[in-house]
XYZ file of C-alpha atoms in Angstrom:
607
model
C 0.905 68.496 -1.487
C -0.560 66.124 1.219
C -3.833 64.923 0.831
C -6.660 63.729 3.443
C -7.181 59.698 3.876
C -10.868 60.159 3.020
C -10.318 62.027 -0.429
C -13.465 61.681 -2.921
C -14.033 58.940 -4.872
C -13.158 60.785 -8.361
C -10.011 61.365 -7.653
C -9.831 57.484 -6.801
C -11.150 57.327 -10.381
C -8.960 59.300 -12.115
C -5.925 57.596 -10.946
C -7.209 53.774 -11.860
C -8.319 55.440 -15.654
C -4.717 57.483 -15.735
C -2.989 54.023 -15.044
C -4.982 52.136 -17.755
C -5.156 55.097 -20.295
C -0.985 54.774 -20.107
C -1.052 50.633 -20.502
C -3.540 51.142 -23.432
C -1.769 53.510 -25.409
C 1.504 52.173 -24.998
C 0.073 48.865 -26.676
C 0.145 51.448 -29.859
C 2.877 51.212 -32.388
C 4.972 54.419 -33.095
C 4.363 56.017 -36.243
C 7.961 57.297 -36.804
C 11.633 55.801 -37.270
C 13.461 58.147 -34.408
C 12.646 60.022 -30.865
C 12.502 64.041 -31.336
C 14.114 64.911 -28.392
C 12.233 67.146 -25.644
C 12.619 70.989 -25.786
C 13.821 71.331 -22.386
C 13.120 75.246 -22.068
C 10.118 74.886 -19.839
C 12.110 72.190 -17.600
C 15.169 74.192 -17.260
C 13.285 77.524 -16.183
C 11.018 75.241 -13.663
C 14.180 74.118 -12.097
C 16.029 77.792 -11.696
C 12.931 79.005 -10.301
C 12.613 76.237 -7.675
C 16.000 77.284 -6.525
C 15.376 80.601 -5.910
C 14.860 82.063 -2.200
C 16.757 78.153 -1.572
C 19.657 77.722 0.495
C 22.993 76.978 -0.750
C 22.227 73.203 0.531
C 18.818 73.411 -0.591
C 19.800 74.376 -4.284
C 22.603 71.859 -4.708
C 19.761 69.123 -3.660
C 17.464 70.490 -5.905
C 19.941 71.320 -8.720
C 21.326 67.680 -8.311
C 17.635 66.491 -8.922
C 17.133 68.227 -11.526
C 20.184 66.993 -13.363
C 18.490 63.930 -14.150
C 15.462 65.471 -15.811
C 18.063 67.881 -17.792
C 20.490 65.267 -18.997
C 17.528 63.054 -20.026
C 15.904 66.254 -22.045
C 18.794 68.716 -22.596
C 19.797 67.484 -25.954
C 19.865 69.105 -29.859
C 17.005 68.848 -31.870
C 18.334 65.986 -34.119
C 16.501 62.605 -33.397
C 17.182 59.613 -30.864
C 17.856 56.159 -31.535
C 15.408 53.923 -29.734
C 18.608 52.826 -27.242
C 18.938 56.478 -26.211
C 15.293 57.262 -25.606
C 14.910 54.310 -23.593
C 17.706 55.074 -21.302
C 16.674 59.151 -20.962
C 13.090 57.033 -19.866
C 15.160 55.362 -17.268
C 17.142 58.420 -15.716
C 13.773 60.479 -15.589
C 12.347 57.598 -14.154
C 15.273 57.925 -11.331
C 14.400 60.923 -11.135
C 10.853 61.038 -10.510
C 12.126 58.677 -7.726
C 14.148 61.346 -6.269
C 11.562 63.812 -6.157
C 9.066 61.219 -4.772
C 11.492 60.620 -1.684
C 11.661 64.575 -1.281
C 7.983 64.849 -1.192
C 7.824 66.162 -4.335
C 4.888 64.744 -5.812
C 3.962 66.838 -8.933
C 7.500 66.663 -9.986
C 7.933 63.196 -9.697
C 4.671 62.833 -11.927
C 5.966 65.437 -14.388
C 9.282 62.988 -14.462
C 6.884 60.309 -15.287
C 4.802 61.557 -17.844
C 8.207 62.919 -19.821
C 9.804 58.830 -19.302
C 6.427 57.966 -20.879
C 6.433 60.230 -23.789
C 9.762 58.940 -24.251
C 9.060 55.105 -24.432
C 5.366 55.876 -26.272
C 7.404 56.523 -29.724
C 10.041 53.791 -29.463
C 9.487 51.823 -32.605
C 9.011 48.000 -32.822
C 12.195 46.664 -34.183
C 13.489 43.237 -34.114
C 15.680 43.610 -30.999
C 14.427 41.351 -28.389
C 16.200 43.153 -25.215
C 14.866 46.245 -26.238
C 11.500 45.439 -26.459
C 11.851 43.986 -23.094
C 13.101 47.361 -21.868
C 10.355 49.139 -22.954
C 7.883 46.747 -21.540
C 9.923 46.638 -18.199
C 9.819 50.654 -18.055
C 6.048 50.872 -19.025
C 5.222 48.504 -16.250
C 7.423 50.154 -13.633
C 6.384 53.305 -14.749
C 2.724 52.245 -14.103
C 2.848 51.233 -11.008
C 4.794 54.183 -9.651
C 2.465 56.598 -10.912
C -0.134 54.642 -8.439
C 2.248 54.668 -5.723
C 2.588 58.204 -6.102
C -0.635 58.950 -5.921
C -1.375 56.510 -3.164
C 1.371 58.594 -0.961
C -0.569 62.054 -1.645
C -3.302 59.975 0.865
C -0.746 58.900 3.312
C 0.702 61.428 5.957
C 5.156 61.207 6.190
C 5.270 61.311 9.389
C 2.374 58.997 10.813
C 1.051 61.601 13.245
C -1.777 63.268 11.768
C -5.397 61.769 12.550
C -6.435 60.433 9.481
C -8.427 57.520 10.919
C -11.537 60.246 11.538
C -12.981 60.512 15.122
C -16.244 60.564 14.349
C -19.369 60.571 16.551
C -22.683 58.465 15.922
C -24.665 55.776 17.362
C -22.223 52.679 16.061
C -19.219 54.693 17.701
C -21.652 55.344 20.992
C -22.605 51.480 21.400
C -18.907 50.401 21.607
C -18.451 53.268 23.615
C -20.688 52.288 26.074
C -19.778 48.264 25.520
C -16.533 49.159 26.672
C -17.586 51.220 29.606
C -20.024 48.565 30.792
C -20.371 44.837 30.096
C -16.615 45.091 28.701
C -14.978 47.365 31.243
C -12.709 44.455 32.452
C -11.750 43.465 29.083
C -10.691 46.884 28.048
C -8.722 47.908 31.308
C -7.188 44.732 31.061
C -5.743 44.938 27.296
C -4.864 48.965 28.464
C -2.582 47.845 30.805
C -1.104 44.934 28.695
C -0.719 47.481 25.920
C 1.899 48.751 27.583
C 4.818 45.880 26.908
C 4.346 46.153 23.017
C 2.316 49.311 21.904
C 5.878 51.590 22.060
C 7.398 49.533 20.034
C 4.196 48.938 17.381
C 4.050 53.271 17.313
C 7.386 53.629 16.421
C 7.521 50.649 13.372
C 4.256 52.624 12.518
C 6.413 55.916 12.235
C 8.761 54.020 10.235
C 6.492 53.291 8.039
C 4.656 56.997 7.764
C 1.334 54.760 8.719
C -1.090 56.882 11.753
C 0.207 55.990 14.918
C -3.674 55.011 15.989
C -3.252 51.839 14.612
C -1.445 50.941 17.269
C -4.632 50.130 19.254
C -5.718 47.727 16.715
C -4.141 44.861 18.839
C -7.011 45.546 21.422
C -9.645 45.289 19.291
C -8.129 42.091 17.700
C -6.435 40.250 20.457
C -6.353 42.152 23.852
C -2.656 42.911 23.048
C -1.934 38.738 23.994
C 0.827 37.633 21.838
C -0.945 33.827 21.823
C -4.833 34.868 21.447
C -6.676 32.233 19.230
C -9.775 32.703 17.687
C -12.957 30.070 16.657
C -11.445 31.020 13.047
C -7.943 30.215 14.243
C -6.499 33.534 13.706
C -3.625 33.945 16.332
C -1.454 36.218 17.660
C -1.550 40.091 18.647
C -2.383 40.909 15.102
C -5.076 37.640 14.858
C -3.365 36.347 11.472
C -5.125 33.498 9.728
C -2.550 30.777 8.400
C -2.504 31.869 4.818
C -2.558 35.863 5.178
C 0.224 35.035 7.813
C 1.808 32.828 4.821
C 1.298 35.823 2.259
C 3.411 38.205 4.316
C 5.920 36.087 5.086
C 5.663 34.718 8.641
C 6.692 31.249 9.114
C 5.072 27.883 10.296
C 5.865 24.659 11.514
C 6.113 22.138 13.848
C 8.620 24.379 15.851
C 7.342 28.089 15.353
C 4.627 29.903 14.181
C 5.705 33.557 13.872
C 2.102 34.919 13.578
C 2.902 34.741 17.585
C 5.812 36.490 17.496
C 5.549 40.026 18.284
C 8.077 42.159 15.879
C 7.467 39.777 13.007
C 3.710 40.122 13.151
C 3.493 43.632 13.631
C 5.856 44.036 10.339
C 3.221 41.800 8.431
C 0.289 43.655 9.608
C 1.827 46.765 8.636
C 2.431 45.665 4.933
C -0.924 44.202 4.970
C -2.599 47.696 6.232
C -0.311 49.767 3.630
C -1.374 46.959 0.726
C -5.481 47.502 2.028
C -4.868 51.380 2.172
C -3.631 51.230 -1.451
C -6.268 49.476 -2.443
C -9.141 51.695 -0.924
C -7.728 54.696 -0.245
C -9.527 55.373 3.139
C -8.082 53.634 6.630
C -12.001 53.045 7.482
C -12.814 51.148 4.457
C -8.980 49.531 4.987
C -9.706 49.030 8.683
C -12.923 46.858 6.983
C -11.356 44.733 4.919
C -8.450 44.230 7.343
C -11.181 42.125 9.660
C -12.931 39.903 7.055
C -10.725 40.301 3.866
C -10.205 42.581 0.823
C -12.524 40.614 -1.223
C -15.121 41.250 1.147
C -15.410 44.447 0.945
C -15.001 45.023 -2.759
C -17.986 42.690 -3.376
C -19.978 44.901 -1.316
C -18.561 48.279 -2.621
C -19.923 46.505 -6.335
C -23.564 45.605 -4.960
C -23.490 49.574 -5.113
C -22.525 49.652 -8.655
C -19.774 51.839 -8.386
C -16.242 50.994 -8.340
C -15.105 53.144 -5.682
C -16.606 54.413 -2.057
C -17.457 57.972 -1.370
C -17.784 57.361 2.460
C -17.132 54.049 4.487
C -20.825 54.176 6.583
C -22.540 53.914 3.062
C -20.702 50.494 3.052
C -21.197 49.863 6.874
C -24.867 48.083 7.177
C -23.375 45.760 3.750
C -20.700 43.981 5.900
C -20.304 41.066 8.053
C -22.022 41.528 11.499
C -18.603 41.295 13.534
C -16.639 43.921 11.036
C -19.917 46.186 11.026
C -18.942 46.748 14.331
C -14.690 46.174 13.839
C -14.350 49.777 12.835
C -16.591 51.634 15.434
C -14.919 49.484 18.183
C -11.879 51.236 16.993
C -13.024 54.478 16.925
C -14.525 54.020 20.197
C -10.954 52.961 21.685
C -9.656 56.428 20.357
C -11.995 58.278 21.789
C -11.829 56.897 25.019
C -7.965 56.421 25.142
C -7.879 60.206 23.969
C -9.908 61.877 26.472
C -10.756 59.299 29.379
C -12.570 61.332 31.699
C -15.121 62.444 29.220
C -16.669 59.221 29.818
C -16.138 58.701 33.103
C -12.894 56.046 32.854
C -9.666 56.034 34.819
C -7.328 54.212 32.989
C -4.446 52.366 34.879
C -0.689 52.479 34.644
C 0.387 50.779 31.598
C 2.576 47.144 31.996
C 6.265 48.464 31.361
C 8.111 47.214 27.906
C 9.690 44.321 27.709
C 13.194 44.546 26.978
C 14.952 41.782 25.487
C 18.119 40.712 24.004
C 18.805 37.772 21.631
C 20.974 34.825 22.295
C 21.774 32.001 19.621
C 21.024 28.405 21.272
C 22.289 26.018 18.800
C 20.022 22.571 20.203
C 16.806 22.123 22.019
C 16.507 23.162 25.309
C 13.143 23.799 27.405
C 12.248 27.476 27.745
C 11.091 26.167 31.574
C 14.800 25.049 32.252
C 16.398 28.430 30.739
C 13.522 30.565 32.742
C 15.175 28.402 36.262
C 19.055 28.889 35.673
C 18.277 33.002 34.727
C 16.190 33.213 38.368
C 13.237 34.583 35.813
C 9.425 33.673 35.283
C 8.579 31.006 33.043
C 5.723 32.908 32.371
C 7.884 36.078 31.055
C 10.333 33.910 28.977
C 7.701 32.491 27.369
C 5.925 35.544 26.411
C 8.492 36.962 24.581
C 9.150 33.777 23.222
C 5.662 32.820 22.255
C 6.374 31.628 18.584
C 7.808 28.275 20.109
C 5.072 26.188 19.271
C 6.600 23.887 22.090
C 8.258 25.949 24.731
C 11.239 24.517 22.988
C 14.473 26.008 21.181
C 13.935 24.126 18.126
C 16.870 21.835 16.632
C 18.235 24.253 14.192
C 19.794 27.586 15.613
C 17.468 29.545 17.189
C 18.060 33.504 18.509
C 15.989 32.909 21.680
C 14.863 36.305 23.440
C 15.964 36.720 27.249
C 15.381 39.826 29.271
C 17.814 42.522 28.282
C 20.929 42.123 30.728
C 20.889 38.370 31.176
C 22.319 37.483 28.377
C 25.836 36.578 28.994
C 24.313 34.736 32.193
C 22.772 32.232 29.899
C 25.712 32.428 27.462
C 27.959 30.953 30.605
C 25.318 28.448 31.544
C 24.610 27.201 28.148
C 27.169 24.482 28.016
C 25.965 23.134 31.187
C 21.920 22.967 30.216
C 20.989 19.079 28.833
C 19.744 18.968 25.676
C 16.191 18.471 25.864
C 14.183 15.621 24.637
C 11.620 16.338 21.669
C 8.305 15.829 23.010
C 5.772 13.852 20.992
C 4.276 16.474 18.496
C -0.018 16.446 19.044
C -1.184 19.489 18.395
C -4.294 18.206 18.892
C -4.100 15.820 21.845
C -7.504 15.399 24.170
C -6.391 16.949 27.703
C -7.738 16.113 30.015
C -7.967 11.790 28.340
C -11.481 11.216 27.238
C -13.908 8.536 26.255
C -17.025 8.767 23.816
C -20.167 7.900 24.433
C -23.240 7.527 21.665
C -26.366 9.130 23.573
C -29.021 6.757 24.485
C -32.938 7.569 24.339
C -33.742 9.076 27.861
C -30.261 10.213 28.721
C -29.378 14.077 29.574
C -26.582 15.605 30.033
C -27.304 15.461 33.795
C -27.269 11.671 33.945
C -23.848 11.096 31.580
C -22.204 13.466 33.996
C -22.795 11.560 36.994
C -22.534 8.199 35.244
C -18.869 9.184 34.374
C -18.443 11.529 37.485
C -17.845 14.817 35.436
C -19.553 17.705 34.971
C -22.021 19.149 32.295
C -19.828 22.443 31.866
C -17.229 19.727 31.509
C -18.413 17.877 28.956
C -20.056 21.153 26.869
C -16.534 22.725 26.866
C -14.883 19.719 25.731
C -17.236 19.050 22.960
C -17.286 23.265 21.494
C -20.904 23.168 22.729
C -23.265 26.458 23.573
C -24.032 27.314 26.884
C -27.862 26.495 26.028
C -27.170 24.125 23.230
C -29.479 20.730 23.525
C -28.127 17.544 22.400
C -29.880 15.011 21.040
C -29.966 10.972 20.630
C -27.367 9.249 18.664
C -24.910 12.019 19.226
C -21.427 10.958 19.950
C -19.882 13.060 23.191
C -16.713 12.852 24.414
C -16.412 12.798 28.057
C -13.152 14.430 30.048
C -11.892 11.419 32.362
C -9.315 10.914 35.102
C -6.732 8.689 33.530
C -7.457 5.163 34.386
C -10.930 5.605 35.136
C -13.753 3.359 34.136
C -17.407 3.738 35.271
C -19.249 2.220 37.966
C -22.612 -0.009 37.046
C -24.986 0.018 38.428
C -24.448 -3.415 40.347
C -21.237 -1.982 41.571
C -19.261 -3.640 39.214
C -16.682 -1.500 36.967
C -17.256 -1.237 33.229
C -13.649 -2.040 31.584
C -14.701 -1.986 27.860
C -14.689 0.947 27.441
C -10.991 2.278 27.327
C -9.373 5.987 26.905
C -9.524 6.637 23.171
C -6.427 7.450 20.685
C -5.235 10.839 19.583
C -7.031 12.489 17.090
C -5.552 12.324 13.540
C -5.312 14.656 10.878
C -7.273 13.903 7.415
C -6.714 16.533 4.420
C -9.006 17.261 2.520
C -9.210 15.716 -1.143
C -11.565 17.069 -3.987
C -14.500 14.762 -4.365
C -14.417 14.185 -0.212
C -17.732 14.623 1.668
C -18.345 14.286 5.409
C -20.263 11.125 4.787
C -17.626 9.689 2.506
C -15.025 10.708 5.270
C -17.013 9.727 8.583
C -17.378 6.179 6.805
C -13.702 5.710 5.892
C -12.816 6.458 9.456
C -16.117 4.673 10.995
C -17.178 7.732 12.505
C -20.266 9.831 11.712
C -20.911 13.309 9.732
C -22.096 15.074 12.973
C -18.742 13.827 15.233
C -16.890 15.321 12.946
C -19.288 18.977 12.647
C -18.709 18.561 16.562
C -14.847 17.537 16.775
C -13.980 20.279 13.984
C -16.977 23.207 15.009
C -17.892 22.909 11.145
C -20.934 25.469 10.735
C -22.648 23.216 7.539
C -21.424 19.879 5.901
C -19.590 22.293 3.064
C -15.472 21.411 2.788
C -12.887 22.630 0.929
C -9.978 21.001 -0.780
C -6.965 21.000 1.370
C -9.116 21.659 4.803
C -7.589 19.901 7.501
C -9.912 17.944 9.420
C -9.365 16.268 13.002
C -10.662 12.626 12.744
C -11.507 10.951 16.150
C -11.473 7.008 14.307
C -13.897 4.555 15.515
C -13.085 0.746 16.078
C -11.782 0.085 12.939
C -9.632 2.748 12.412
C -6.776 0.930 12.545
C -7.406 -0.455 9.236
C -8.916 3.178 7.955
C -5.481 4.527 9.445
C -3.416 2.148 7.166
C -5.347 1.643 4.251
C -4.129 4.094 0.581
C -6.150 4.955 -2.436
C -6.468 2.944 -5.363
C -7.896 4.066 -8.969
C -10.593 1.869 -9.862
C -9.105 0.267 -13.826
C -11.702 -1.148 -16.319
C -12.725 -4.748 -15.719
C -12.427 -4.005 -11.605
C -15.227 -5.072 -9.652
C -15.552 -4.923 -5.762
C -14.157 -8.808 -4.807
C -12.200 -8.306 -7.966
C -10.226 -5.453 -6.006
C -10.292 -7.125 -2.415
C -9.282 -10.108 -3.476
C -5.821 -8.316 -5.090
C -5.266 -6.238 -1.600
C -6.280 -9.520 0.457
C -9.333 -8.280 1.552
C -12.223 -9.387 2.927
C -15.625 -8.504 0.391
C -17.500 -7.127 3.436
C -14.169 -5.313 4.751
C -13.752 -3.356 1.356
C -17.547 -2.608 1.518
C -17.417 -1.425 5.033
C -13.955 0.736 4.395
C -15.937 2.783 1.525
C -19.025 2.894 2.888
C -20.387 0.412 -0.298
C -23.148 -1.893 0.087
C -23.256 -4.916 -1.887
C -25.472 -3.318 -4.984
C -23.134 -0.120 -5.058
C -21.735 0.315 -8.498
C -18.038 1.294 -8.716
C -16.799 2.714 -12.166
C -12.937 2.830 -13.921
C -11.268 6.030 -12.577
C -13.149 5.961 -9.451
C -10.449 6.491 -6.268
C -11.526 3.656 -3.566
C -9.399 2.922 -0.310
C -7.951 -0.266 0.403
C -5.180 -1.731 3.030
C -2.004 -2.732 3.169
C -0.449 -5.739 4.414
């Protein structure tokens, strides 16, 4: 028996207390020596009457099902040893397997509760294995009974509507958002949806998941394979780094598969059948897909339930931007459903991009491969957008061509140079910059003519608002020509101040601060709010940060940690790392009255 997505919240209940009332009684000791086997009358007759009005295929299937159940309970009424009853719990546990694959959920529970039974009055003996058999089976056992139920919510084949098409005034808004203000944006991401949606509905099919999550990607992304977000989620699916990490798509310095397609769209989907467990509902799923599972279930608890009747009861509790996630979905339904309803025309999709895979065993530009195959750049790259660096990496690599051309490239390959590894910055200023510390009585206006730029210029490099004021003492940095140094006002040119360094890359370490940070690196709290779009001074252990150094960060660059000891005193410790007094001071942002203590992590440089 299928069930409906949105099915009440008791029956939610009962499954979570069914699951718990099993792990609590099996933590009971049996009361008797043996197993009295099952009386399998009631089994055997439930099995010949499932076979009637069958086929002859039909009743071998269900006959060869049933075996399992029969063997495990078809026995004389003399007792089991313990080794016996746990293996009868493992064949009906096969079984309920069987009947789960078949659809067959009330069997497959049946299966379960009879495996159950079966371990329940196993007695506690001093064999190790067995114990761990039981425990193994009890556990397994759980957690199918939960996965069982969890598939009475989801439809086999993926095509029914369970993510409901409702009609109210959040679903109207978006409606008329993407008929107005962002008609461009939507027609745009239509069209694009075209080169990966077929292939997204189909791994959706796979998976028995609704086939309307295939729009997701233009809610999330636009359907661009290399979108990035202010909270550097990327890709089609808009992964974060450690969700991506959780579902197994890989990162480094060559590839970051949150980019890639295929790989992402198989994450997503395990993440979306993981949230759908979980809830129960695709809405609520849909909700904690956009700002996280934990999200949601604190707001379900500010309710003081532990479950959700009905996902707009939880809809004015959640984040601004996934209040409106799930109505922007349901809005792209409606309108990809029935277009003219509201007045749309949508275009002719992009076609899908075929591709084939070939194995490039060193590093070669995607830009070079794109020239000798007569294709766009542009195209090879999209379908290769997981290179990080438009670059095979140097480990073997199954690059993606456009289908047909690969036995071209397969001929050329020997004749391609290997390319050289370009200097890894992933966050290198383009255009070069300078800084500049704002005076009293200078505006943007007059910075932007003193260095010949322009305001938007100089807000877009530094993450700032549209209508955002600076203020004095602020440190900018200013996009440059390379090479070029302002003219004074007496026409001479101003050569001290010079292009600054790449940014580096500081890690966050438990007891850091911005202050403690911006003085180790001789830069200031609010460059790095600015540099790193930081919303308060708050950090987190392991946050990477981008550091723009100040004069001395050469020395902040090369200097380590070392753990204050008893005894230690300031000149004590700078005298040991041949340091100046007023350089150790200045590198820890001490003054000469600060205190230091043993245990206490300081920095100091090397020689």
């Amino acid at each position: 028996m299928k069930r409906r997505a949105d099915s009440s919240g008791y029956e939610k209940i009962l499954i979570v207390a069914a699951v718990s009332l099993f792990l609590y009684t099996g933590c009971a000791p049996a009361s008797r020596q043996g197993v009295t086997r099952i009386e399998p009358e009631v089994q055997m007759q439930r099995e010949e009457q499932r076979g009637e009005g069958a086929s002859s295929q039909e009743t071998g299937q269900s006959d060869k099902k049933g075996d399992h159940v029969k063997q495990a309970a078809l026995q004389d009424s003399s007792e089991m040893s313990n080794q016996e009853a746990v293996d009868s719990a493992l064949e009906l546990l096969q079984a309920s397997s069987d009947y789960w694959e078949q659809g067959e959920h009330d069997n497959a529970l049946e299966a379960l509760d009879k495996a159950y039974s079966l371990i329940l009055q196993v007695v506690e003996e001093e064999d190790a294995d067995l114990i761990q058999q039981r425990e193994d089976l009890r556990i397994t056992i759980a957690k199918r009974i939960v996965e069982v139920y969890a598939s009475r919510f989801t439809v086999a084949d993926g095509t029914h509507k369970e993510i409901p098409l409702v009609m109210n005034d959040h679903v109207r808004k978006e409606i008329d958002s993407f008929t107005g203000r962002e008609k461009d944006f939507f027609l745009a991401a239509y069209r694009r949806s075209g080169r990966y949606r077929p292939a997204i509905v189909k791994m959706l099919r796979d998976e028995g998941l609704p086939q309307e999550l295939s729009w997701l990607p233009l809610i999330e992304s636009g359907y661009k394979v290399r979108a990035f977000s202010r909270a550097r989620a990327l890709g089609l699916w808009q992964f974060i780094a450690s969700t991506g990490y959780k579902y197994g798509l890989k990162r480094d310095t060559w590839i970051d598969e949150r980019m890639d397609p295929e790989k992402s769209t198989r994450a997503a989907i395990a993440y979306l059948k993981d949230l759908h467990q979980m809830f129960g509902d695709w809405t609520t799923a849909l909700a904690a897909y956009n700002c996280g599972e934990w999200a949601v279930l604190k707001r379900i608890r500010t309710q003081r339930i532990n479950y959700l009747d009905h996902f707009w009861d939880l809809y004015e509790k959640l984040p601004r931007e996934t209040s409106a996630y799930v109505p922007r979905l349901i809005a792209v339904l409606h309108l990809t459903n029935n277009p003219e309803k509201y007045g749309l025309t949508l275009p002719p999709v992009d076609e899908e991009i075929k591709v084939e895979e070939v194995m490039i065993n060193k590093k070669v530009s995607v830009k070079i491969i794109a020239g000798r195959l007569n294709v766009e750049p542009d195209l090879l790259q999209e379908v290769n957008a997981e290179l990080r660096q438009d670059m095979t990496p140097n480990s073997p690599y199954p690059l993606k061509v456009p289908a047909g051309t690969g036995k071209v490239l397969l001929a050329k390959l020997s004749d391609i140079p290997e390319s050289d590894i370009p200097a890894w910055q992933p966050y290198s200023p383009s255009p070069p910059y300078i800084l500049h510390t704002i005076k009293k009585g200078e505006t943007l206006a007059k910075i932007a003519r003193k260095y010949k730029t322009s305001i938007k210029g100089i807000k877009d490099m530094n993450g700032l608002g549209s209508k955002e004021r600076v203020n004095v003492g602020w440190t900018l940095k200013i996009p440059t020509k390379k090479g070029f140094a302002p003219v004074l006002a007496d026409g001479s040119v101003q050569t001290d101040i010079k292009p600054y360094p790449r940014t580096i890359e500081y890690v966050v370490k438990r007891g850091d601060s911005l202050w403690k940070i911006a003085g180790q690196y001789h830069t200031t709290p609010k460059t790095l709010r600015v540099l790193n779009k930081l919303a308060s001074h708050s950090l987190m252990e392991g946050q990477v940060l981008m550091i723009m150094p100040g004069q001395d960060s050469a020395k902040a660059a090369n200097s380590c940690s070392y753990k204050v000891k008893k005894g230690d005193t300031p000149a004590l410790i700078a005298r040991k790392h041949e340091m100046d007094l007023s350089e150790f001071l200045k590198l820890n942002s001490l003054s000469p009255r600060s205190t230091i203590y043993p245990g206490q992590t300081v920095q100091v440089t090397e020689k």
